[in-house]
Tab-separated table of C-alpha atoms in Angstrom:
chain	number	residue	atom	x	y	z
A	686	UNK	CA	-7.871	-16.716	-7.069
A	687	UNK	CA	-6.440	-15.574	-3.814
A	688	UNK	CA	-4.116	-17.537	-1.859
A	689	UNK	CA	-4.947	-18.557	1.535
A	690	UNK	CA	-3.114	-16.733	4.302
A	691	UNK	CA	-3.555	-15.916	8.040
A	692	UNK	CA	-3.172	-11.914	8.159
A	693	UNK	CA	-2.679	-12.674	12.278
A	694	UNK	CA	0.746	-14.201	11.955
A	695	UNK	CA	3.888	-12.515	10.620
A	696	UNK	CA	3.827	-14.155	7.057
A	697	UNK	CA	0.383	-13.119	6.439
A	698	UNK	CA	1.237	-9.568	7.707
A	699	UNK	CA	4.007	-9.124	5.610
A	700	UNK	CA	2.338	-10.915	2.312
A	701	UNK	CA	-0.340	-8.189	3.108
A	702	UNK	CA	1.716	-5.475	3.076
A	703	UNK	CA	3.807	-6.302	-0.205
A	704	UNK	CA	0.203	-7.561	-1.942
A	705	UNK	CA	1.776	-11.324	-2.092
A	706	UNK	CA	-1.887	-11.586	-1.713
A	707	UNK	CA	-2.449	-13.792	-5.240
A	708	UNK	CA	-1.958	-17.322	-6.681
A	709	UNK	CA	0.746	-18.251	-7.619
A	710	UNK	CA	2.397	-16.057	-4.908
A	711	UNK	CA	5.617	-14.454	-5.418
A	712	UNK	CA	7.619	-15.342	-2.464
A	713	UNK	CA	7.102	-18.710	-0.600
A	714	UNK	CA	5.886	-19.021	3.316
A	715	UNK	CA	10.404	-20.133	3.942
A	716	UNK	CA	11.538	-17.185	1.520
A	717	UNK	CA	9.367	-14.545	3.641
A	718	UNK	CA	10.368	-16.998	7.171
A	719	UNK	CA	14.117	-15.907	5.959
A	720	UNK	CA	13.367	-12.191	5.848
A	721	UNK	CA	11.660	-12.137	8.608
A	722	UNK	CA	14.970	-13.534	10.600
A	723	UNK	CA	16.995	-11.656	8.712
A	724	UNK	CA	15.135	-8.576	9.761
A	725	UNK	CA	14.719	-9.601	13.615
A	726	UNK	CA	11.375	-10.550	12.970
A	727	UNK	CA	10.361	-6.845	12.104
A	728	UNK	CA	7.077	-7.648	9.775
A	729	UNK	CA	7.818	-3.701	8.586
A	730	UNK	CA	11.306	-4.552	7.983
A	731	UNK	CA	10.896	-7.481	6.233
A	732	UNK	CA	8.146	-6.072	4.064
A	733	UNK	CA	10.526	-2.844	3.054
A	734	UNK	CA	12.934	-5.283	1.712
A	735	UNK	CA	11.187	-7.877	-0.047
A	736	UNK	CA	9.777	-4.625	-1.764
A	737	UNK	CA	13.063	-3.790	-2.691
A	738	UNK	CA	14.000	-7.077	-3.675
A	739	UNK	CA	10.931	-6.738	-6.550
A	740	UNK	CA	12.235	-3.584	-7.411
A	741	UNK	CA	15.511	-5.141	-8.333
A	742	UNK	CA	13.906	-7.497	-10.417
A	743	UNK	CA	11.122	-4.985	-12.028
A	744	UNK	CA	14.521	-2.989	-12.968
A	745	UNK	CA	16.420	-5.570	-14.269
A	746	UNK	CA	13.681	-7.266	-16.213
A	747	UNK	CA	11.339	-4.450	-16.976
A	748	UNK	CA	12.268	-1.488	-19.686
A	749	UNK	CA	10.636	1.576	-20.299
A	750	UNK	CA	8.336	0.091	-23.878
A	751	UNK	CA	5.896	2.248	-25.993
A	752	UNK	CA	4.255	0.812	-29.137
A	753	UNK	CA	1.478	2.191	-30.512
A	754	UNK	CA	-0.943	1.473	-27.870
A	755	UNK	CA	0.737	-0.086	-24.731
A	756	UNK	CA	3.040	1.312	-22.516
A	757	UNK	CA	4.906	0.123	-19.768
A	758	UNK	CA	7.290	1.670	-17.618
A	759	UNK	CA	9.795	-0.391	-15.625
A	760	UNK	CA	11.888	1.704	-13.979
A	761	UNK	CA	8.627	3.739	-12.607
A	762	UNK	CA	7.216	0.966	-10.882
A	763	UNK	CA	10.691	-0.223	-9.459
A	764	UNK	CA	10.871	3.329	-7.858
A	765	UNK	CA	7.568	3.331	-6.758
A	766	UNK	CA	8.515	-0.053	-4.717
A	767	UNK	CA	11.469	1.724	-3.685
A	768	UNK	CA	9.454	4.458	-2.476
A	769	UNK	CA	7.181	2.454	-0.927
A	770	UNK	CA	9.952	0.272	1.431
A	771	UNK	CA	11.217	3.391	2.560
A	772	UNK	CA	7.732	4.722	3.809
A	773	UNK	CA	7.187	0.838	5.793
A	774	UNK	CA	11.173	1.072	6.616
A	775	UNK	CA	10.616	4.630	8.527
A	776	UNK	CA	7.183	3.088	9.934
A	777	UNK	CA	9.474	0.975	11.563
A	778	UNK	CA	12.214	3.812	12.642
A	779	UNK	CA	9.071	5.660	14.203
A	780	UNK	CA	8.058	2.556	16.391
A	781	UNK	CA	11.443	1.714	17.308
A	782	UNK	CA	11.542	4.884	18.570
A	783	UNK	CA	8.403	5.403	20.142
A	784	UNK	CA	8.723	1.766	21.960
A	785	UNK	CA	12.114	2.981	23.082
A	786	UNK	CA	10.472	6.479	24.330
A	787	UNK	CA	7.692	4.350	26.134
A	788	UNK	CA	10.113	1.679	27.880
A	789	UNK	CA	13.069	4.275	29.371
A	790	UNK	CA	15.326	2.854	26.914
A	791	UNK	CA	17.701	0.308	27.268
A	792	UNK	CA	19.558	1.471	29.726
A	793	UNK	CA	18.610	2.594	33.378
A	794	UNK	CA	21.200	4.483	35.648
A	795	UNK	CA	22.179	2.709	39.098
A	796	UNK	CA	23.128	4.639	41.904
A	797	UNK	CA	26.226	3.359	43.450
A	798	UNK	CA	26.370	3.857	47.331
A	799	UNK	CA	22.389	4.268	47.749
A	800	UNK	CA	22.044	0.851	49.436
């Protein structure tokens, strides 16, 4: 069953992009609401690191396991994540700097004297 989000607002965005997309979900609406700020509201941001955060826990909990006919591999999915947060984490380097390209910066130079 898929849990009801609104892909329009930032908690939707960023459930999207980490597939919190399922019932029960993995983080809850305040957990992702405290990314969020802790990222400056960056959905990209916040994504990348609640990526990482599973990572953590796919490492810690997960081994690498082969029986006779099931395999799982821990520490390649927890990579994967990682891999994947740094891909949304340089999304966000690349619109930081294009935004900051488009807008002159943050800084514009005054003339003294010219008035």
């Amino acid at each position: 069953m898929s849990v009801l989000y609104d892909v329009t607002g930032d908690e939707g965005r960023v459930r999207l992009l980490i597939d919190d997309t399922q019932d029960p979900a993995l983080f809850t609406g305040e957990e992702i609401g405290a990314v969020l700020a802790l990222n400056q509201g960056s959905v990209l941001r916040a994504a990348a690191q609640l990526l990482l955060l599973i990572a953590g826990s796919e490492a810690r909990l997960s081994k690498k396991v082969t029986t006779q006919d099931l395999a799982t591999d821990g520490p390649a999915v927890a990579a994967e994540l990682r891999a994947q947060a740094a891909a949304l984490r340089k999304q966000a380097d690349d619109q930081d700097r294009a935004d900051t390209e488009a807008g002159g910066g943050f800084l514009d130079v005054i003339e003294f004297g010219a008035y």
